[in-house]
Coordinates of N, CA and C and ligand atoms in Angstrom, one line a residue:
M1 N -12.7 26.6 1.6 CA -11.7 27.2 2.5 C -10.4 27.6 1.8
K2 N -9.8 28.7 2.3 CA -8.6 29.2 1.7 C -7.4 28.2 1.8
K3 N -6.6 28.2 0.8 CA -5.4 27.3 0.9 C -4.4 27.9 2.0
L4 N -3.9 27.1 2.8 CA -3.0 27.5 3.8 C -1.5 27.4 3.4
I5 N -0.8 28.5 3.3 CA 0.6 28.5 2.9 C 1.4 28.9 4.1
I6 N 2.2 27.9 4.6 CA 2.9 28.2 5.9 C 4.4 28.2 5.5
A7 N 5.0 29.4 5.9 CA 6.5 29.5 5.7 C 7.2 29.1 7.0
N8 N 8.0 28.0 6.9 CA 8.8 27.6 8.1 C 10.2 28.0 7.8
W9 N 10.6 29.1 8.5 CA 11.9 29.7 8.2 C 13.0 28.9 8.9
K10 N 12.6 28.0 9.8 CA 13.6 27.2 10.6 C 14.5 28.2 11.3
A11 N 15.9 27.9 11.4 CA 16.7 28.8 12.1 C 17.4 29.8 11.1
H12 N 16.6 30.4 10.2 CA 17.0 31.3 9.3 C 16.1 32.6 9.4
P13 N 16.5 33.7 8.9 CA 17.8 34.1 8.4 C 18.7 34.5 9.7
E14 N 19.9 35.0 9.4 CA 20.8 35.2 10.6 C 20.5 36.5 11.3
T15 N 20.0 37.5 10.6 CA 19.8 38.8 11.3 C 18.3 39.2 11.2
A16 N 18.0 40.1 12.2 CA 16.6 40.6 12.2 C 16.4 41.4 11.0
R17 N 17.4 42.1 10.5 CA 17.2 42.9 9.3 C 16.7 42.1 8.1
K18 N 17.4 40.9 7.9 CA 17.0 40.1 6.8 C 15.6 39.5 7.1
A19 N 15.3 39.2 8.3 CA 14.0 38.6 8.6 C 12.9 39.6 8.3
H20 N 13.2 40.9 8.6 CA 12.1 41.9 8.4 C 11.9 42.1 6.9
S21 N 13.0 42.0 6.1 CA 12.8 42.2 4.7 C 12.0 41.0 4.1
L22 N 12.3 39.8 4.5 CA 11.5 38.7 4.1 C 10.0 38.8 4.5
A23 N 9.8 39.3 5.7 CA 8.5 39.4 6.2 C 7.7 40.5 5.4
R24 N 8.3 41.6 5.1 CA 7.7 42.6 4.3 C 7.2 42.1 2.9
A25 N 8.1 41.3 2.3 CA 7.8 40.7 1.0 C 6.6 39.7 1.2
A26 N 6.6 38.9 2.2 CA 5.6 37.9 2.4 C 4.2 38.6 2.6
E27 N 4.3 39.7 3.4 CA 3.1 40.5 3.7 C 2.5 41.1 2.4
K28 N 3.4 41.5 1.5 CA 2.9 42.1 0.3 C 2.2 41.0 -0.5
T29 N 2.8 39.9 -0.6 CA 2.1 38.8 -1.4 C 0.8 38.4 -0.7
A30 N 0.8 38.3 0.6 CA -0.5 37.9 1.3 C -1.6 39.0 1.0
S31 N -1.2 40.2 0.9 CA -2.1 41.3 0.7 C -2.7 41.3 -0.7
L32 N -1.9 41.0 -1.6 CA -2.3 41.0 -3.0 C -3.3 39.9 -3.3
R33 N -3.2 38.8 -2.6 CA -4.0 37.6 -2.9 C -4.8 37.2 -1.8
G34 N -6.1 37.4 -1.9 CA -7.0 37.1 -0.7 C -7.4 35.7 -0.6
N35 N -7.1 34.9 -1.6 CA -7.6 33.5 -1.6 C -6.7 32.5 -0.9
A36 N -5.5 32.9 -0.5 CA -4.7 32.0 0.2 C -4.3 32.6 1.5
E37 N -4.3 31.8 2.6 CA -4.0 32.3 3.9 C -2.5 32.0 4.1
V38 N -1.7 33.1 4.4 CA -0.3 33.0 4.5 C 0.1 33.1 6.0
V39 N 0.9 32.1 6.4 CA 1.4 32.1 7.8 C 2.9 32.1 7.7
I40 N 3.5 33.0 8.5 CA 5.0 33.1 8.6 C 5.4 32.6 10.0
A41 N 6.3 31.6 10.0 CA 6.8 31.1 11.2 C 8.3 31.4 11.3
P42 N 8.7 32.5 11.9 CA 10.1 32.9 12.1 C 10.7 32.2 13.3
P43 N 12.0 32.3 13.5 CA 12.6 31.9 14.7 C 12.1 32.7 15.9
F44 N 12.1 32.1 17.1 CA 11.6 32.8 18.3 C 12.1 34.3 18.5
P45 N 13.4 34.5 18.3 CA 13.9 35.9 18.6 C 13.3 36.9 17.7
F46 N 12.8 36.5 16.5 CA 12.2 37.5 15.6 C 10.7 37.6 15.6
L47 N 10.1 36.8 16.5 CA 8.6 36.7 16.5 C 7.9 38.0 16.7
E48 N 8.4 38.8 17.7 CA 7.6 40.0 18.0 C 7.8 41.0 16.9
S49 N 9.0 41.2 16.4 CA 9.2 42.3 15.4 C 8.7 41.8 14.0
V50 N 8.8 40.6 13.7 CA 8.1 40.1 12.4 C 6.6 40.3 12.6
G51 N 6.1 39.9 13.7 CA 4.6 40.0 13.9 C 4.1 41.4 13.7
S52 N 4.9 42.4 14.1 CA 4.5 43.8 14.0 C 4.5 44.2 12.5
L53 N 5.1 43.5 11.6 CA 5.1 43.8 10.2 C 4.0 43.2 9.4
L54 N 3.3 42.3 10.1 CA 2.2 41.5 9.4 C 0.8 42.0 9.7
S55 N 0.0 42.0 8.7 CA -1.4 42.3 9.0 C -2.3 41.3 8.3
R56 N -2.1 41.1 7.0 CA -2.8 40.0 6.2 C -2.2 38.7 6.5
A57 N -0.9 38.6 6.5 CA -0.3 37.3 6.8 C -0.4 37.1 8.4
R58 N -0.5 35.8 8.7 CA -0.6 35.4 10.2 C 0.8 35.1 10.7
L59 N 0.9 35.2 12.0 CA 2.1 34.8 12.7 C 2.1 33.4 13.2
G60 N 3.1 32.6 12.9 CA 3.2 31.3 13.4 C 4.5 31.1 14.2
A61 N 4.5 30.0 15.0 CA 5.7 29.7 15.8 C 6.2 28.3 15.4
Q62 N 7.4 28.0 15.6 CA 8.0 26.7 15.1 C 7.9 25.6 16.1
D63 N 7.6 26.0 17.4 CA 7.6 25.0 18.5 C 7.0 25.7 19.7
I64 N 6.8 25.0 20.7 CA 6.1 25.5 21.9 C 6.5 24.6 23.1
S65 N 6.5 25.1 24.3 CA 6.6 24.3 25.4 C 5.2 24.0 26.0
W66 N 5.0 22.9 26.7 CA 3.6 22.6 27.1 C 3.2 23.5 28.3
T67 N 4.1 24.2 29.0 CA 3.7 24.9 30.1 C 4.7 26.1 30.4
G68 N 4.3 27.1 31.2 CA 5.2 28.1 31.6 C 5.8 27.8 32.9
G69 N 6.5 28.7 33.5 CA 7.0 28.5 34.9 C 8.5 28.1 34.9
D70 N 8.9 27.2 35.8 CA 10.3 26.9 36.1 C 10.9 26.0 35.1
Y71 N 11.0 26.3 33.9 CA 11.5 25.5 32.8 C 12.5 26.3 32.0
T72 N 13.8 26.2 32.4 CA 14.8 27.0 31.7 C 14.8 26.8 30.2
G73 N 14.8 27.9 29.5 CA 15.0 27.8 28.0 C 13.7 27.5 27.3
M74 N 12.6 27.3 27.9 CA 11.4 26.9 27.2 C 10.6 28.2 26.8
V75 N 9.8 28.0 25.8 CA 8.9 29.1 25.4 C 7.5 28.7 25.6
A76 N 6.8 29.4 26.5 CA 5.5 28.9 27.0 C 4.4 29.3 26.0
P77 N 3.2 28.6 26.1 CA 2.1 29.0 25.3 C 1.6 30.4 25.6
Q78 N 1.7 30.9 26.8 CA 1.3 32.2 27.2 C 2.2 33.2 26.4
H79 N 3.5 33.0 26.3 CA 4.3 33.9 25.5 C 3.9 34.0 24.1
L80 N 3.7 32.9 23.5 CA 3.3 32.9 22.0 C 1.9 33.6 21.9
K81 N 1.0 33.3 22.7 CA -0.3 33.9 22.6 C -0.2 35.4 22.8
S82 N 0.6 35.9 23.7 CA 0.7 37.3 23.9 C 1.4 38.1 22.8
L83 N 2.1 37.3 21.9 CA 2.7 38.0 20.8 C 1.9 37.9 19.5
G84 N 0.7 37.3 19.7 CA -0.2 37.3 18.5 C 0.0 36.1 17.6
V85 N 0.6 35.0 18.1 CA 0.8 33.8 17.3 C -0.5 33.1 17.2
R86 N -0.8 32.7 15.9 CA -2.1 32.0 15.6 C -1.9 30.5 15.4
Y87 N -0.7 30.2 14.8 CA -0.4 28.8 14.4 C 0.9 28.4 15.0
V88 N 0.9 27.1 15.5 CA 2.2 26.6 16.1 C 2.5 25.3 15.4
I89 N 3.7 25.2 14.9 CA 4.2 23.9 14.3 C 4.6 23.0 15.5
V90 N 4.1 21.8 15.5 CA 4.4 20.9 16.6 C 4.8 19.6 16.0
G91 N 5.9 19.0 16.5 CA 6.4 17.7 16.1 C 7.1 17.7 14.8
H92 N 7.7 18.8 14.4 CA 8.4 18.7 13.1 C 9.5 17.7 13.2
S93 N 9.8 17.0 12.1 CA 10.8 15.9 12.2 C 12.2 16.4 12.7
E94 N 12.5 17.6 12.4 CA 13.8 18.1 12.9 C 13.8 18.2 14.4
R95 N 12.7 18.4 15.0 CA 12.6 18.4 16.5 C 12.6 17.0 17.0
R96 N 11.9 16.1 16.3 CA 11.9 14.7 16.7 C 13.3 14.1 16.6
I97 N 14.1 14.5 15.5 CA 15.4 13.9 15.3 C 16.4 14.6 16.2
H98 N 16.5 15.9 16.2 CA 17.6 16.6 16.8 C 17.3 17.0 18.3
A99 N 16.0 17.0 18.7 CA 15.7 17.4 20.1 C 15.1 16.3 20.8
G100 N 15.0 15.1 20.2 CA 14.5 13.9 20.9 C 13.0 14.0 21.2
E101 N 12.2 14.8 20.5 CA 10.8 14.9 20.8 C 10.1 13.6 20.5
T102 N 9.2 13.2 21.5 CA 8.5 11.9 21.3 C 7.0 12.3 21.1
D103 N 6.2 11.3 20.6 CA 4.8 11.5 20.4 C 4.1 12.0 21.7
A104 N 4.6 11.4 22.8 CA 4.0 11.8 24.1 C 4.2 13.3 24.4
M105 N 5.4 13.8 24.1 CA 5.7 15.2 24.3 C 4.9 16.1 23.4
I106 N 4.8 15.5 22.2 CA 4.0 16.3 21.1 C 2.5 16.4 21.5
Q107 N 2.0 15.3 22.1 CA 0.7 15.3 22.6 C 0.4 16.5 23.6
K108 N 1.4 16.6 24.6 CA 1.3 17.7 25.6 C 1.3 19.1 24.9
K109 N 2.2 19.2 23.9 CA 2.3 20.5 23.2 C 1.0 20.8 22.5
I110 N 0.4 19.8 21.8 CA -0.8 20.1 21.1 C -1.9 20.5 22.1
F111 N -2.0 19.9 23.2 CA -3.0 20.4 24.2 C -2.7 21.8 24.6
A112 N -1.4 22.2 24.8 CA -1.1 23.6 25.2 C -1.6 24.5 24.1
V113 N -1.3 24.2 22.8 CA -1.7 25.0 21.7 C -3.2 25.3 21.7
L114 N -3.9 24.2 21.9 CA -5.4 24.3 21.8 C -6.0 25.0 23.0
Q115 N -5.4 24.8 24.2 CA -5.8 25.5 25.4 C -5.7 27.0 25.2
Y116 N -4.7 27.4 24.5 CA -4.6 28.9 24.3 C -5.2 29.3 23.0
D117 N -6.1 28.5 22.5 CA -6.9 28.9 21.4 C -6.0 29.3 20.1
M118 N -4.9 28.6 19.9 CA -4.2 28.7 18.7 C -4.4 27.4 17.9
K119 N -3.8 27.4 16.7 CA -4.0 26.2 15.8 C -2.7 25.4 15.8
A120 N -2.8 24.1 15.9 CA -1.6 23.3 15.8 C -1.3 22.7 14.4
V121 N -0.1 22.9 13.9 CA 0.3 22.4 12.7 C 1.1 21.1 13.0
F122 N 0.4 20.0 13.1 CA 1.0 18.8 13.6 C 1.7 18.0 12.5
C123 N 3.0 17.8 12.6 CA 3.8 17.2 11.5 C 3.9 15.7 11.7
V124 N 3.6 15.0 10.7 CA 3.7 13.5 10.7 C 4.4 13.1 9.4
G125 N 5.0 11.9 9.4 CA 5.6 11.4 8.2 C 6.6 10.3 8.4
E126 N 6.8 9.4 7.4 CA 7.7 8.3 7.5 C 9.1 8.8 7.2
Y127 N 10.1 8.0 7.6 CA 11.5 8.5 7.6 C 12.2 8.1 6.3
V128 N 11.9 6.9 5.7 CA 12.6 6.5 4.5 C 11.7 6.4 3.3
R129 N 12.2 6.6 2.1 CA 11.4 6.6 0.9 C 10.7 5.3 0.6
R130 N 11.5 4.2 0.7 CA 10.9 2.9 0.3 C 10.6 2.1 1.5
G131 N 9.7 1.2 1.4 CA 9.5 0.3 2.5 C 8.0 0.3 2.9
G132 N 7.2 1.2 2.4 CA 5.8 1.1 2.6 C 5.4 1.3 4.0
D133 N 6.2 1.9 4.8 CA 5.9 2.0 6.3 C 5.1 3.3 6.6
M134 N 4.7 4.1 5.6 CA 3.9 5.3 5.9 C 2.7 5.0 6.8
P135 N 1.9 4.0 6.5 CA 0.7 3.9 7.3 C 1.0 3.5 8.8
A136 N 2.0 2.6 9.0 CA 2.3 2.3 10.4 C 2.8 3.5 11.2
I137 N 3.7 4.2 10.6 CA 4.4 5.3 11.3 C 3.4 6.4 11.5
V138 N 2.8 6.9 10.4 CA 1.9 8.0 10.5 C 0.7 7.6 11.4
G139 N 0.2 6.4 11.3 CA -0.9 6.0 12.2 C -0.6 6.1 13.6
D140 N 0.6 5.6 14.0 CA 1.1 5.7 15.4 C 1.2 7.1 15.9
Q141 N 1.8 7.9 15.0 CA 2.1 9.3 15.4 C 0.7 10.0 15.7
I142 N -0.2 9.8 14.8 CA -1.5 10.4 15.0 C -2.2 9.9 16.3
K143 N -2.2 8.5 16.4 CA -3.0 7.9 17.6 C -2.4 8.4 18.9
T144 N -1.1 8.5 19.0 CA -0.5 8.9 20.3 C -0.6 10.4 20.5
A145 N -0.3 11.2 19.5 CA -0.3 12.6 19.7 C -1.7 13.2 19.9
L146 N -2.7 12.6 19.3 CA -4.0 13.2 19.3 C -4.9 12.5 20.4
A147 N -4.3 11.6 21.1 CA -5.1 10.8 22.1 C -5.7 11.8 23.1
G148 N -7.0 11.5 23.4 CA -7.6 12.3 24.4 C -8.2 13.6 24.0
L149 N -8.1 14.0 22.7 CA -8.7 15.2 22.2 C -10.2 15.0 22.0
K150 N -10.9 16.1 22.2 CA -12.4 16.0 21.9 C -12.5 16.2 20.4
P151 N -13.5 15.5 19.8 CA -13.7 15.7 18.3 C -13.7 17.1 17.8
Q152 N -14.4 18.0 18.6 CA -14.5 19.4 18.1 C -13.1 20.1 18.0
A153 N -12.1 19.5 18.7 CA -10.8 20.1 18.7 C -10.1 20.0 17.3
L154 N -10.7 19.1 16.4 CA -10.1 19.0 15.1 C -10.2 20.3 14.3
K155 N -11.0 21.2 14.7 CA -11.1 22.5 14.0 C -9.8 23.2 14.1
Q156 N -9.1 22.9 15.2 CA -7.8 23.6 15.5 C -6.6 22.8 15.1
I157 N -6.8 21.7 14.3 CA -5.7 20.9 14.0 C -5.4 20.9 12.5
I158 N -4.2 21.1 12.1 CA -3.8 21.0 10.7 C -2.7 19.9 10.7
V159 N -3.0 18.8 10.0 CA -2.0 17.7 10.0 C -1.2 18.0 8.8
A160 N 0.1 18.1 9.0 CA 1.1 18.4 7.9 C 1.8 17.0 7.6
Y161 N 1.5 16.5 6.4 CA 2.2 15.3 6.0 C 3.5 15.7 5.4
E162 N 4.6 15.3 6.1 CA 5.9 15.7 5.7 C 6.8 14.4 5.7
P163 N 6.8 13.7 4.6 CA 7.7 12.5 4.5 C 9.1 13.0 4.8
V164 N 9.8 12.5 5.8 CA 11.1 13.1 6.2 C 12.1 13.1 5.1
W165 N 12.1 12.0 4.3 CA 13.1 11.9 3.2 C 12.8 12.9 2.1
A166 N 11.7 13.6 2.1 CA 11.3 14.5 1.0 C 11.7 16.0 1.4
I167 N 12.1 16.2 2.7 CA 12.4 17.5 3.1 C 13.8 17.9 2.4
S168 N 13.8 19.1 2.0 CA 14.9 19.5 1.0 C 16.3 19.3 1.6
T169 N 16.4 19.3 2.9 CA 17.7 19.2 3.6 C 18.0 17.7 4.0
A170 N 17.1 16.8 3.7 CA 17.3 15.4 4.1 C 18.4 14.8 3.3
A171 N 19.2 13.9 4.0 CA 20.4 13.4 3.4 C 20.1 12.6 2.2
E172 N 19.0 11.8 2.2 CA 18.8 10.9 1.1 C 17.7 11.5 0.1
S173 N 17.5 12.8 0.3 CA 16.5 13.5 -0.5 C 16.7 13.4 -2.0
A174 N 15.7 13.1 -2.7 CA 15.7 13.2 -4.2 C 14.5 14.1 -4.6
G175 N 14.1 15.0 -3.7 CA 13.0 15.9 -4.0 C 11.7 15.4 -3.4
P176 N 10.6 16.1 -3.8 CA 9.3 15.9 -3.1 C 8.7 14.5 -3.5
T177 N 7.7 14.1 -2.8 CA 7.0 13.0 -3.2 C 6.1 13.4 -4.3
T178 N 5.3 12.5 -4.9 CA 4.4 12.8 -6.0 C 3.0 13.2 -5.4
P179 N 2.3 14.0 -6.2 CA 0.9 14.4 -5.7 C 0.1 13.1 -5.4
D180 N 0.3 12.1 -6.2 CA -0.5 10.8 -6.0 C -0.2 10.2 -4.7
S181 N 1.1 10.1 -4.3 CA 1.3 9.5 -3.0 C 0.9 10.4 -1.9
A182 N 1.0 11.8 -2.1 CA 0.5 12.7 -1.1 C -1.0 12.4 -0.9
F183 N -1.7 12.2 -2.0 CA -3.1 12.0 -1.9 C -3.4 10.7 -1.1
R184 N -2.6 9.7 -1.4 CA -2.8 8.4 -0.6 C -2.6 8.6 0.8
A185 N -1.6 9.4 1.2 CA -1.3 9.7 2.6 C -2.5 10.5 3.2
R186 N -3.0 11.4 2.4 CA -4.2 12.2 2.9 C -5.3 11.2 3.3
L187 N -5.6 10.3 2.3 CA -6.7 9.3 2.6 C -6.4 8.5 3.9
Y188 N -5.2 8.1 4.0 CA -4.9 7.3 5.2 C -5.0 8.2 6.5
I189 N -4.5 9.4 6.4 CA -4.7 10.3 7.6 C -6.2 10.5 7.9
E190 N -7.0 10.7 6.9 CA -8.4 10.9 7.2 C -9.0 9.6 7.8
K191 N -8.6 8.5 7.2 CA -9.2 7.2 7.7 C -8.8 7.1 9.2
T192 N -7.6 7.4 9.6 CA -7.2 7.3 11.0 C -8.0 8.3 11.8
L193 N -8.2 9.5 11.3 CA -8.9 10.5 12.1 C -10.4 10.0 12.3
V194 N -11.0 9.5 11.2 CA -12.3 9.0 11.3 C -12.5 7.9 12.4
S195 N -11.5 7.0 12.4 CA -11.6 5.9 13.4 C -11.4 6.5 14.8
L196 N -10.8 7.6 15.0 CA -10.6 8.2 16.3 C -11.7 9.1 16.7
F197 N -12.2 9.9 15.7 CA -13.1 11.1 16.1 C -14.4 11.1 15.3
G198 N -14.6 10.2 14.4 CA -15.8 10.1 13.6 C -15.7 11.0 12.3
A199 N -16.6 10.7 11.4 CA -16.5 11.3 10.1 C -16.8 12.8 10.1
R200 N -17.7 13.2 10.9 CA -18.2 14.6 10.9 C -17.1 15.5 11.4
A201 N -16.4 15.1 12.5 CA -15.4 15.9 13.1 C -14.2 16.0 12.1
T202 N -13.9 14.8 11.4 CA -12.7 14.8 10.6 C -12.8 15.8 9.4
R203 N -14.1 16.1 9.0 CA -14.2 17.1 7.9 C -13.6 18.5 8.3
D204 N -13.5 18.7 9.6 CA -13.0 20.0 10.1 C -11.4 20.1 10.1
A205 N -10.8 18.9 10.1 CA -9.3 18.9 10.1 C -8.8 19.2 8.8
R206 N -7.7 20.0 8.7 CA -7.1 20.3 7.4 C -5.8 19.4 7.3
V207 N -5.5 19.0 6.1 CA -4.3 18.2 5.8 C -3.5 18.9 4.8
I208 N -2.2 19.2 5.1 CA -1.4 19.9 4.2 C -0.1 19.1 3.9
Y209 N 0.6 19.5 2.9 CA 1.8 18.7 2.5 C 3.1 19.6 2.7
G210 N 4.2 18.9 3.2 CA 5.4 19.6 3.2 C 6.6 18.7 2.8
G211 N 7.6 19.3 2.2 CA 8.7 18.5 1.7 C 9.1 19.0 0.3
S212 N 10.1 19.8 0.2 CA 10.6 20.3 -1.1 C 9.6 21.0 -2.0
V213 N 8.6 21.7 -1.4 CA 7.6 22.4 -2.2 C 8.3 23.6 -2.9
T214 N 8.1 23.7 -4.1 CA 8.6 24.9 -4.9 C 7.5 25.5 -5.8
P215 N 7.8 26.6 -6.5 CA 6.7 27.1 -7.3 C 6.3 26.1 -8.4
D216 N 7.2 25.2 -8.8 CA 6.8 24.2 -9.8 C 6.0 23.1 -9.3
T217 N 6.1 22.8 -8.0 CA 5.4 21.6 -7.6 C 4.1 21.9 -6.8
V218 N 4.0 23.1 -6.3 CA 2.9 23.4 -5.4 C 1.5 23.1 -6.0
A219 N 1.3 23.5 -7.2 CA -0.1 23.3 -7.8 C -0.5 21.8 -7.8
G220 N 0.5 20.9 -8.1 CA 0.1 19.5 -8.1 C -0.3 19.0 -6.8
F221 N 0.3 19.5 -5.7 CA -0.1 19.0 -4.4 C -1.5 19.5 -4.0
L222 N -1.8 20.8 -4.4 CA -3.1 21.3 -4.1 C -4.2 20.8 -4.9
T223 N -3.9 20.3 -6.1 CA -5.0 19.8 -7.0 C -5.0 18.3 -6.9
D224 N -4.1 17.6 -7.6 CA -4.1 16.2 -7.7 C -3.9 15.6 -6.3
G225 N -3.1 16.2 -5.5 CA -2.8 15.7 -4.1 C -3.9 16.1 -3.1
A226 N -4.9 16.9 -3.6 CA -6.0 17.3 -2.8 C -5.7 17.9 -1.4
M227 N -4.5 18.6 -1.3 CA -4.1 19.1 -0.1 C -4.7 20.5 0.2
D228 N -4.9 20.8 1.5 CA -5.5 22.0 1.9 C -4.5 23.1 2.0
G229 N -3.2 22.8 1.8 CA -2.2 23.8 1.8 C -0.8 23.2 1.8
V230 N 0.2 24.0 2.0 CA 1.6 23.5 2.0 C 2.4 24.1 3.1
L231 N 3.4 23.3 3.6 CA 4.3 23.8 4.6 C 5.7 23.9 3.8
V232 N 6.2 25.2 3.8 CA 7.3 25.4 2.9 C 8.5 25.8 3.7
G233 N 9.6 25.1 3.5 CA 10.9 25.4 4.2 C 11.8 26.2 3.4
G234 N 12.7 25.6 2.7 CA 13.7 26.3 1.9 C 13.2 27.4 1.0
A235 N 12.1 27.1 0.2 CA 11.6 28.0 -0.8 C 11.0 29.3 -0.1
S236 N 10.7 29.2 1.2 CA 10.1 30.3 1.9 C 11.1 31.4 2.2
L237 N 12.4 31.0 2.0 CA 13.5 32.0 2.3 C 13.9 32.8 1.1
D238 N 13.2 32.5 0.0 CA 13.5 33.1 -1.3 C 12.2 33.9 -1.6
E239 N 12.3 35.3 -1.5 CA 11.1 36.1 -1.7 C 10.3 35.8 -2.9
K240 N 11.1 35.7 -4.0 CA 10.4 35.5 -5.3 C 9.7 34.1 -5.4
A241 N 10.4 33.1 -4.9 CA 9.9 31.7 -5.0 C 8.6 31.7 -4.1
F242 N 8.7 32.2 -2.9 CA 7.6 32.2 -2.0 C 6.4 32.9 -2.6
G243 N 6.6 34.1 -3.2 CA 5.6 34.8 -3.8 C 4.9 34.0 -4.9
K244 N 5.7 33.3 -5.7 CA 5.1 32.5 -6.8 C 4.2 31.3 -6.2
I245 N 4.7 30.8 -5.1 CA 3.9 29.7 -4.4 C 2.6 30.2 -4.0
V246 N 2.6 31.4 -3.3 CA 1.3 31.9 -2.8 C 0.4 32.3 -4.0
R247 N 0.9 32.8 -5.1 CA 0.1 33.2 -6.2 C -0.5 31.9 -6.9
S248 N 0.3 30.9 -7.0 CA -0.1 29.7 -7.5 C -1.3 29.1 -6.7
A249 N -1.2 29.1 -5.4 CA -2.2 28.6 -4.5 C -3.5 29.4 -4.7
A250 N -3.3 30.7 -4.7 CA -4.5 31.6 -4.8 C -5.3 31.4 -6.1
E251 N -4.6 31.1 -7.2 CA -5.2 30.8 -8.5 C -6.1 29.5 -8.4
I252 N -5.5 28.5 -7.8 CA -6.3 27.3 -7.7 C -7.6 27.5 -7.0
V253 N -7.6 28.2 -6.0 CA -8.9 28.4 -5.2 C -9.9 29.1 -6.1
R254 N -9.5 30.0 -7.0 CA -10.4 30.7 -7.8 C -11.1 29.9 -8.8
C255 N -10.5 28.7 -9.2 CA -11.1 27.9 -10.3 C -12.4 27.3 -9.9
Ligands
LIG1 P1 11.6 22.1 2.7 O1 11.2 22.0 4.3 O2 10.4 22.8 2.1 O3 12.9 22.8 2.7 O4 11.7 20.7 2.2 C1 9.9 21.7 4.7 C2 9.9 21.5 6.2 O5 10.9 21.0 6.8 O6 8.9 21.9 6.9

């Protein structure tokens, strides 16, 4: 399967013009390299215009509301679907921390994504670097947010392991985790999915890594870390860095 490289632009850049220039560069990289699947998740106001510039790269959204109708300010699954969104990031730690999202809300959002036949990039991860609490926190996040899903739904789930302390903007950040610990997290995530959905269905779920991914670190996560892809924040706003990340991923697949 192709490596999945997802650009999470967060609330950047400031203007549509800059967003379009970034999107054109990402599209060029995605077109040159067929072995990596590139997804661009711009802020909501740029979704439609960025989407119109992409053909090889896929369109992603950074969040979703679980329903349409009388909910001021929310963005419904129907809206995203009608704009050609294929992937939706759900439960990012910045939404858990700054918007008070709970695992129960995240569960509803995941259902909405699946119902509209999009793929959910479901973010999990522990908050502090030391303490060994990854299994307890990640286990709870998965058990609550994926409760009630049918095993075959795992085809539409990408679990993004993002240790919160490793995200480039985190206060205590000292850079990414190691490929080894990402690998251990992957095993733990798989074990949890197997206990909920069985081994066969778990093979369909993809597990990716996010947190300070750069051109220098991406290969380690995709090889030693055995990750199916990466979720890239800061480095996705730098055309050259993002291009290098995509090329690096594409080369690994060819080996
Ligand atoms: P980062 O962000 O690559 O800047 O650490 C990743 C993310 O928050 O998804």
